[in-house]
PDB file of C-alpha atoms in Angstrom:
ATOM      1  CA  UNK A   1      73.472-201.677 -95.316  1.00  0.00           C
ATOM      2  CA  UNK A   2      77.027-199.971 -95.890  1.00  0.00           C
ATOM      3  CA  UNK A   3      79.061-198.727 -92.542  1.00  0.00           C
ATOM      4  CA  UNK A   4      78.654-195.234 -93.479  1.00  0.00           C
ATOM      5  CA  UNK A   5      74.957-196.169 -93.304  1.00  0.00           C
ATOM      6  CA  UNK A   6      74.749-198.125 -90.436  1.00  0.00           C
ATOM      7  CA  UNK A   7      76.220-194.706 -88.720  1.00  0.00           C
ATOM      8  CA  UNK A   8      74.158-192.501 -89.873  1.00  0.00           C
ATOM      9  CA  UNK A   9      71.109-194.132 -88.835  1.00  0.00           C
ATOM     10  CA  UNK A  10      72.235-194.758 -85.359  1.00  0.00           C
ATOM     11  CA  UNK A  11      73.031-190.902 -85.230  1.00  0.00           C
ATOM     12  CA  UNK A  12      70.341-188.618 -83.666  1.00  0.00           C
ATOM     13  CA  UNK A  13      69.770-185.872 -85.642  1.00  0.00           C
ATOM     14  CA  UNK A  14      67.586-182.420 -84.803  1.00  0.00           C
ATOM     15  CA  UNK A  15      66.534-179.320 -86.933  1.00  0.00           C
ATOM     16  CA  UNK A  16      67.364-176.113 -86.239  1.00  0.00           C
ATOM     17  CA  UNK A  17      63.977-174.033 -84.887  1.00  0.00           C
ATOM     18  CA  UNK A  18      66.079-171.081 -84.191  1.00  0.00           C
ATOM     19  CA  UNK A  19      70.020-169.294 -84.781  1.00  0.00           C
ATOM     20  CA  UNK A  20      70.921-166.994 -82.374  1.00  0.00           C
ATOM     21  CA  UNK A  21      74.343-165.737 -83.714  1.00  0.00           C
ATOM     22  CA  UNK A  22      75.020-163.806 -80.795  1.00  0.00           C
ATOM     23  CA  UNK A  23      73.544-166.772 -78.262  1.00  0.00           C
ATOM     24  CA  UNK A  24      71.142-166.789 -75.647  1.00  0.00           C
ATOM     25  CA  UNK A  25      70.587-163.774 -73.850  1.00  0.00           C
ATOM     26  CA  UNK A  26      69.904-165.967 -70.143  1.00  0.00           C
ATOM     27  CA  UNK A  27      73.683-166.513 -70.493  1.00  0.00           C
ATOM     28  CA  UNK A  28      74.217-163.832 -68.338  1.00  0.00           C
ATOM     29  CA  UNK A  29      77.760-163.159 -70.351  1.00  0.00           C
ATOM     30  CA  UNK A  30      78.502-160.109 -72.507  1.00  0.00           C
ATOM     31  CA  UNK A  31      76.966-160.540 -76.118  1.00  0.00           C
ATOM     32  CA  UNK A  32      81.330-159.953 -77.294  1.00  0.00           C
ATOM     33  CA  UNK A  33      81.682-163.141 -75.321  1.00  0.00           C
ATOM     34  CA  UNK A  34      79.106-165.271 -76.952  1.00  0.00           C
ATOM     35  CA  UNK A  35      79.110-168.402 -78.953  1.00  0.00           C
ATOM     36  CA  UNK A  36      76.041-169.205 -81.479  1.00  0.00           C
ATOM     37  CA  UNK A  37      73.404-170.947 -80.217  1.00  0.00           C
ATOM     38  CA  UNK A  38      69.982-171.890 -80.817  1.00  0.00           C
ATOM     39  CA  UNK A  39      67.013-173.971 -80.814  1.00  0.00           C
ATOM     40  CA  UNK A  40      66.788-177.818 -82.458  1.00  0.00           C
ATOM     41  CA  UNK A  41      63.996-180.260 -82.076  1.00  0.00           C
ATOM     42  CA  UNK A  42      65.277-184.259 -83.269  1.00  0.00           C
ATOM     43  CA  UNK A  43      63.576-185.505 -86.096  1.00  0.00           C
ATOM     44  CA  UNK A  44      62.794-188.734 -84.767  1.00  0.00           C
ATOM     45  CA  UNK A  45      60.916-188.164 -81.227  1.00  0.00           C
ATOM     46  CA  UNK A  46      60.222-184.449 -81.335  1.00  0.00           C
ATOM     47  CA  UNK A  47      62.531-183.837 -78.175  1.00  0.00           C
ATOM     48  CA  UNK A  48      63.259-179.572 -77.588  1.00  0.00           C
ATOM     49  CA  UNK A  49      66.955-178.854 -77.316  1.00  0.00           C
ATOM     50  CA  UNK A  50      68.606-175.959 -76.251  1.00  0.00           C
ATOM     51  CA  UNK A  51      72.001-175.842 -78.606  1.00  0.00           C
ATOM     52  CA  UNK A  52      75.571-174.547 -78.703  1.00  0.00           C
ATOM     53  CA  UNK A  53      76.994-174.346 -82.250  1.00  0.00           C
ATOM     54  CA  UNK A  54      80.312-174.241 -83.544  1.00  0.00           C
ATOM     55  CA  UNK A  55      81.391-170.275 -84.114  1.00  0.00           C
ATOM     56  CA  UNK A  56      82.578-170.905 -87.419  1.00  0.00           C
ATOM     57  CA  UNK A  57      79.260-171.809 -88.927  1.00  0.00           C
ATOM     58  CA  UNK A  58      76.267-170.028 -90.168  1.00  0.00           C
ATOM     59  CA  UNK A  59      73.430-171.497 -90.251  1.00  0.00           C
ATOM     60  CA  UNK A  60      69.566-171.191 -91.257  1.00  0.00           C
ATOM     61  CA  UNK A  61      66.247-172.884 -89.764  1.00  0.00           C
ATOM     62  CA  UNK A  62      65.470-176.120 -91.153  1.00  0.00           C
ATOM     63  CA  UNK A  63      68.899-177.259 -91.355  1.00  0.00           C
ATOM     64  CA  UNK A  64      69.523-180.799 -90.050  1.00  0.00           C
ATOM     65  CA  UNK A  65      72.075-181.437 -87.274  1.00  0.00           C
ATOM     66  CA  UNK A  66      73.596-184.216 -85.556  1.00  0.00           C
ATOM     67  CA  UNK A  67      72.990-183.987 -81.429  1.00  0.00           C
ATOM     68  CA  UNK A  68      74.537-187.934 -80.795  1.00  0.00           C
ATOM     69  CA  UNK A  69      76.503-189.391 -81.203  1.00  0.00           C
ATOM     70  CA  UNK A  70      79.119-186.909 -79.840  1.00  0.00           C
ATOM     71  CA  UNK A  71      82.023-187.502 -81.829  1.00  0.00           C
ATOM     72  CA  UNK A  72      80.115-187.388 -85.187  1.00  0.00           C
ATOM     73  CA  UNK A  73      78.976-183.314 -83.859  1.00  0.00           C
ATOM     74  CA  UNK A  74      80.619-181.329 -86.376  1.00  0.00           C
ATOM     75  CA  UNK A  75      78.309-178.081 -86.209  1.00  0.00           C
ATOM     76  CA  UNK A  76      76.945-178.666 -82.397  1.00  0.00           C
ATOM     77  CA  UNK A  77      79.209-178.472 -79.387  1.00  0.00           C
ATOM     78  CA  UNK A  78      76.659-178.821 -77.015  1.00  0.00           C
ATOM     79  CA  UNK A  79      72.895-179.718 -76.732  1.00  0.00           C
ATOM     80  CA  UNK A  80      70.840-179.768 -73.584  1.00  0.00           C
ATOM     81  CA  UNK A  81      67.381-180.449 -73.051  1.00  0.00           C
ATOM     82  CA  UNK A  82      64.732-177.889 -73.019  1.00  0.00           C
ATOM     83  CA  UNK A  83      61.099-177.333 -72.820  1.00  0.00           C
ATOM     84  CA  UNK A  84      58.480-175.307 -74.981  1.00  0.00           C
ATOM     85  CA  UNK A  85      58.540-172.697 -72.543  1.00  0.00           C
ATOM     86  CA  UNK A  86      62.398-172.464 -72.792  1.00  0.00           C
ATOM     87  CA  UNK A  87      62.281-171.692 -76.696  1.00  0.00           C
ATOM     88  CA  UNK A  88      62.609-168.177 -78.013  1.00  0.00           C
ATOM     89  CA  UNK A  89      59.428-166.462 -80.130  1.00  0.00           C
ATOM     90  CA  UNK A  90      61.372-167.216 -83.227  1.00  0.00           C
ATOM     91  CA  UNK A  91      61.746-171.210 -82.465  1.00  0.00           C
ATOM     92  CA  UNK A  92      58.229-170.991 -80.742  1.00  0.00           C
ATOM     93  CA  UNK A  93      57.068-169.247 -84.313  1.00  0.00           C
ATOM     94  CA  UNK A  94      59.035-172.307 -86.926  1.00  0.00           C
ATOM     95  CA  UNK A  95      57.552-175.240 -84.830  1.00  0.00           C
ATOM     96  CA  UNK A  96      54.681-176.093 -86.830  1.00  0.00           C
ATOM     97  CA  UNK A  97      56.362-175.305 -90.196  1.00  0.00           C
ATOM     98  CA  UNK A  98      58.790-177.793 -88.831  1.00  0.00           C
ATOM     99  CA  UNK A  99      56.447-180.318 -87.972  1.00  0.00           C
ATOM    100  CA  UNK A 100      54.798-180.665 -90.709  1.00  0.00           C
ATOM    101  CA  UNK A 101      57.635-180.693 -92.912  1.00  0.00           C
ATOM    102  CA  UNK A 102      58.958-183.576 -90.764  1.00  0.00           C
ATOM    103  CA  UNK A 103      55.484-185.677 -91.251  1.00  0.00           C
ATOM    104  CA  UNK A 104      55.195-184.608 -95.097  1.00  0.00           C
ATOM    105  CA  UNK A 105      59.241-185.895 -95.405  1.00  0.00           C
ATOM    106  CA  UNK A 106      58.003-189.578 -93.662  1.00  0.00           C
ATOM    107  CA  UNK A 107      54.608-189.977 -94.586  1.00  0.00           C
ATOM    108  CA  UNK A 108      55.248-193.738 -94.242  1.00  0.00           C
ATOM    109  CA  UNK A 109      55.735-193.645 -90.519  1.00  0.00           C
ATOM    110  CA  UNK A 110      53.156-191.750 -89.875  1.00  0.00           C
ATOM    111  CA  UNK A 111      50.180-193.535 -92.149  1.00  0.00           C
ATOM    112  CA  UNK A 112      51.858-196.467 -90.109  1.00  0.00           C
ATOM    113  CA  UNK A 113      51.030-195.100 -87.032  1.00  0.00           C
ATOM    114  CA  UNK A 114      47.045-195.060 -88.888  1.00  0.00           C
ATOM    115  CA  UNK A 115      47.797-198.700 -89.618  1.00  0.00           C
ATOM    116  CA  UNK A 116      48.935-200.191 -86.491  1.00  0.00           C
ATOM    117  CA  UNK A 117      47.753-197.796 -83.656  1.00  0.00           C
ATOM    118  CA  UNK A 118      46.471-199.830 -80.643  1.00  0.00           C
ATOM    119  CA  UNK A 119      44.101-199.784 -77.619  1.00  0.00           C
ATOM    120  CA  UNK A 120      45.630-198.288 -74.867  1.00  0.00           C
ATOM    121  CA  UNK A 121      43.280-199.598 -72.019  1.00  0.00           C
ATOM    122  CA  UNK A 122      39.431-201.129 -72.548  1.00  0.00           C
ATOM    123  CA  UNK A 123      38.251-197.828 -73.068  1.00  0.00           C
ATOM    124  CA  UNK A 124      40.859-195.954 -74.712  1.00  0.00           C
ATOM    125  CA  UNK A 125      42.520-196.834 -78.164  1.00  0.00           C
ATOM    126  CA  UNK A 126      45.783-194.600 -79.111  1.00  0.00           C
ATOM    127  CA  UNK A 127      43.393-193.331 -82.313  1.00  0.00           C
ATOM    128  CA  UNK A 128      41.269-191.482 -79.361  1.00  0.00           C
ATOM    129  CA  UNK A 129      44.342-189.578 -78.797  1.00  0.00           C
ATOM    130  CA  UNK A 130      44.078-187.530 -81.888  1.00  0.00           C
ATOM    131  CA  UNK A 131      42.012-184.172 -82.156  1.00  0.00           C
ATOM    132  CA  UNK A 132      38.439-185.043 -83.527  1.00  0.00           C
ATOM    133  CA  UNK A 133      38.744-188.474 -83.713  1.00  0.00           C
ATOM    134  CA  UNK A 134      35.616-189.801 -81.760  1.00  0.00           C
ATOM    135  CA  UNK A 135      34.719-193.566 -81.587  1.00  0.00           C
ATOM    136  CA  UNK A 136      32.408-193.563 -84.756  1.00  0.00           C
ATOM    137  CA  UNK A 137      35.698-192.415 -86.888  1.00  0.00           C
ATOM    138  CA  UNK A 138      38.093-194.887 -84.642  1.00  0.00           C
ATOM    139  CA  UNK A 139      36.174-197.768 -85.538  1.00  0.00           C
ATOM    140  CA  UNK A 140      35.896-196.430 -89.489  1.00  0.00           C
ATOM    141  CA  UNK A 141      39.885-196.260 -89.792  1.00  0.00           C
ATOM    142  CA  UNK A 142      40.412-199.668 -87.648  1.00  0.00           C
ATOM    143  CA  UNK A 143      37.378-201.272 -90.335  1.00  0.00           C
ATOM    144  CA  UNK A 144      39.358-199.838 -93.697  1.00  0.00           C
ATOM    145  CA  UNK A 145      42.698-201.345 -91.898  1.00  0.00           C
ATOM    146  CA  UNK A 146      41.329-204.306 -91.880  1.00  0.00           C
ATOM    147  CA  UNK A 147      40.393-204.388 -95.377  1.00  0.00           C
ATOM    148  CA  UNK A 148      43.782-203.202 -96.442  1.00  0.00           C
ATOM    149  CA  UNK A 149      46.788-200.931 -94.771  1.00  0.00           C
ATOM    150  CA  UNK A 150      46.854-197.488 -95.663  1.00  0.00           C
ATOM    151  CA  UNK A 151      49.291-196.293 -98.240  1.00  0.00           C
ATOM    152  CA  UNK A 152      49.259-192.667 -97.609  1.00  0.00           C
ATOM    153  CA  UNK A 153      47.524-189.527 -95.998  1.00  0.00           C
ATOM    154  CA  UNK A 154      45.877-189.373 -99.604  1.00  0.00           C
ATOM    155  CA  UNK A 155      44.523-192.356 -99.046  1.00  0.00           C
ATOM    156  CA  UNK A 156      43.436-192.738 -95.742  1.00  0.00           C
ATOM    157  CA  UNK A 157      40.976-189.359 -96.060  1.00  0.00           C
ATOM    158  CA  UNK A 158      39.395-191.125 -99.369  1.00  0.00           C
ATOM    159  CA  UNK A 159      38.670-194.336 -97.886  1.00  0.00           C
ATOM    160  CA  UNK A 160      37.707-193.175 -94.287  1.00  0.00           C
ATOM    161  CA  UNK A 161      34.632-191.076 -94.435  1.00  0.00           C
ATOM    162  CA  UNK A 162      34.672-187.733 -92.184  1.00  0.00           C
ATOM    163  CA  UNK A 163      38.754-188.087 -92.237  1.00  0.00           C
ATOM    164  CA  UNK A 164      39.756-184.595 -93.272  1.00  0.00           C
ATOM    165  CA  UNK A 165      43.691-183.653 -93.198  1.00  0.00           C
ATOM    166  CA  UNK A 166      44.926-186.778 -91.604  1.00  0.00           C
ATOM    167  CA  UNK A 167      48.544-185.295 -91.564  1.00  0.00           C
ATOM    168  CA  UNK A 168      47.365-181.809 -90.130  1.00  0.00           C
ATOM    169  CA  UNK A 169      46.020-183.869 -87.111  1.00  0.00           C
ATOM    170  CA  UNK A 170      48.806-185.655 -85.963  1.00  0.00           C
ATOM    171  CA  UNK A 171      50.843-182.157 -86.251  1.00  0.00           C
ATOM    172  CA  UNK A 172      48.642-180.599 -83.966  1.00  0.00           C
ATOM    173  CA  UNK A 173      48.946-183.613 -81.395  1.00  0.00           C
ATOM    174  CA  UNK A 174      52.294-183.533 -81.974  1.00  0.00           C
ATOM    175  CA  UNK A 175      52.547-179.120 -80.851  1.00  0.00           C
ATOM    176  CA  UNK A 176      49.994-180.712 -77.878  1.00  0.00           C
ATOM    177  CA  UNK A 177      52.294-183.078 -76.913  1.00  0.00           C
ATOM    178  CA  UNK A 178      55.112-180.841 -77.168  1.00  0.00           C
ATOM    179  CA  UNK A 179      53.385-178.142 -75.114  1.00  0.00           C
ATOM    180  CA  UNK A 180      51.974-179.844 -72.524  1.00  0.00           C
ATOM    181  CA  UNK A 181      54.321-181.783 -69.634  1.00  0.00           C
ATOM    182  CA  UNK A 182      51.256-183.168 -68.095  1.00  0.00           C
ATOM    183  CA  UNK A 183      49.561-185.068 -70.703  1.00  0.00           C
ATOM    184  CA  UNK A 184      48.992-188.560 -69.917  1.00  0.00           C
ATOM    185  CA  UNK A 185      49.637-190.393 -72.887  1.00  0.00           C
ATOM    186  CA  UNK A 186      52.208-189.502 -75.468  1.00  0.00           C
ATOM    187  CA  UNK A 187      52.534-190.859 -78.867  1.00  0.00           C
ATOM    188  CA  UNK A 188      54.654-189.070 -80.246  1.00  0.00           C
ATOM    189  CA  UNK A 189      57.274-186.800 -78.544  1.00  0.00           C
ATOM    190  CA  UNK A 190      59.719-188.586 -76.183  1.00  0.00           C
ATOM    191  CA  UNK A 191      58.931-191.881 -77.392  1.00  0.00           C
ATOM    192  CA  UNK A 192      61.918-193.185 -79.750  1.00  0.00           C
ATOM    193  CA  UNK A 193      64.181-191.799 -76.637  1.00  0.00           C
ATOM    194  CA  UNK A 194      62.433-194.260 -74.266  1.00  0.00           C
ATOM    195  CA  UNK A 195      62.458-196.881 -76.779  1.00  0.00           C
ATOM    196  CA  UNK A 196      66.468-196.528 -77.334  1.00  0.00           C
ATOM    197  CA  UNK A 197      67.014-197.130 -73.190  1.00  0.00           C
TER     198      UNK A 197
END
C-alpha cells in the first residue's frame, strides 16, 4: 500500500446530503454574512454532520468530502455532529438515495455483514435485527453460509428462499438506525466510530 494510500484510507470521508449556499438559517446571522454550509453523512458509519464549507467552492449532493483528518479538509472548514432531526427537508429528502448508493458502491461489506453476522444474546442473532427477517429466514441464510459465503446481494436472494431485496433491507435498517436515538442495538450507524476509539 503506497503513502498516498495509506492516507487516504485513514481519512474519514462524508457525502454531501445537502448545499446550502447561503448557510443555515439557525445561524441567527444575516444571510450577506454567511458561509456555505450543509449536510454530510460519512461513508463508513453513517454518522449525520452538520458542515461548514469553504466559500470558494460549489458544490452538488453526492459529492464526497473529507471531515478528518483536519489538515487534509480542503472543501470543509468545519463539521459538527448532528442528528436526523437537525437535517434540512432537502438532506432529510437525499438520505435514502444516498444510502443505497453507498451499499450498491460496497456490496462486499455488506454481503459480509450476511456472511458473518452473529448472535447477539441466546435469543437474539444480529440477522433478527433486519426488517422481515424472522427465525425461519435467519436460520435459512446462517444454513446457505455454511455451505458457502455469499458473493453478492444477487446471490444471497437466489440461494436463500423468501430473501427478496437483500440490499433494500439493510437500507431501511440503516434510515431506522439513523432515525431513531433509542434503538438498542445498532449495526450499522455509529459503529466504525466506536471501533476507531
Amino acid at each position: 500500500m503506497s503513502e498516498s494510500e495509506r492516507d487516504e484510507s485513514a481519512q474519514r470521508r462524508a457525502v454531501v446530503l445537502d448545499y446550502l449556499a447561503h448557510g443555515l438559517s439557525s445561524s441567527g446571522r444575516p444571510q450577506y454574512e454567511r458561509s456555505p454550509a450543509g449536510y454530510a453523512m460519512d461513508v463508513d458509519d453513517f454518522g449525520l454532520y452538520e458542515v461548514a464549507f469553504d466559500e470558494d467552492e460549489r458544490l452538488t449532493i453526492g459529492t464526497q468530502v473529507v471531515l478528518e483528518p483536519v489538515d487534509a479538509r480542503t472543501i470543509v472548514e468545519d463539521a459538527r455532529p448532528a442528528s436526523y432531526d437537525d437535517l434540512s427537508s432537502g438532506a432529510h429528502s437525499e438520505l435514502e438515495y444516498v444510502i443505497r448508493d453507498l451499499v450498491e458502491d460496497d456490496e462486499r461489506r455488506f454481503v459480509d455483514f450476511y456472511n458473518e453476522a452473529q448472535p447477539i444474546t441466546l435469543r437474539l442473532h444480529q440477522l433478527n435485527l433486519l426488517p422481515g427477517i424472522g427465525k425461519k429466514l435467519r436460520n435459512s441464510i446462517l444454513e446457505e453460509r455454511k455451505r458457502k459465503p455469499f458473493e453478492s446481494f444477487e446471490e444471497l436472494e437466489e440461494r436463500v428462499s423468501g430473501l427478496h431485496d437483500p440490499d433494500d433491507i439493510l437500507v431501511e435498517r440503516i434510515l431506522e438506525e439513523i432515525r431513531d436515538d433509542d434503538l438498542k442495538y445498532r449495526t450499522f450507524v455509529g459503529r466504525q466510530a466506536e471501533d476507531a476509539r
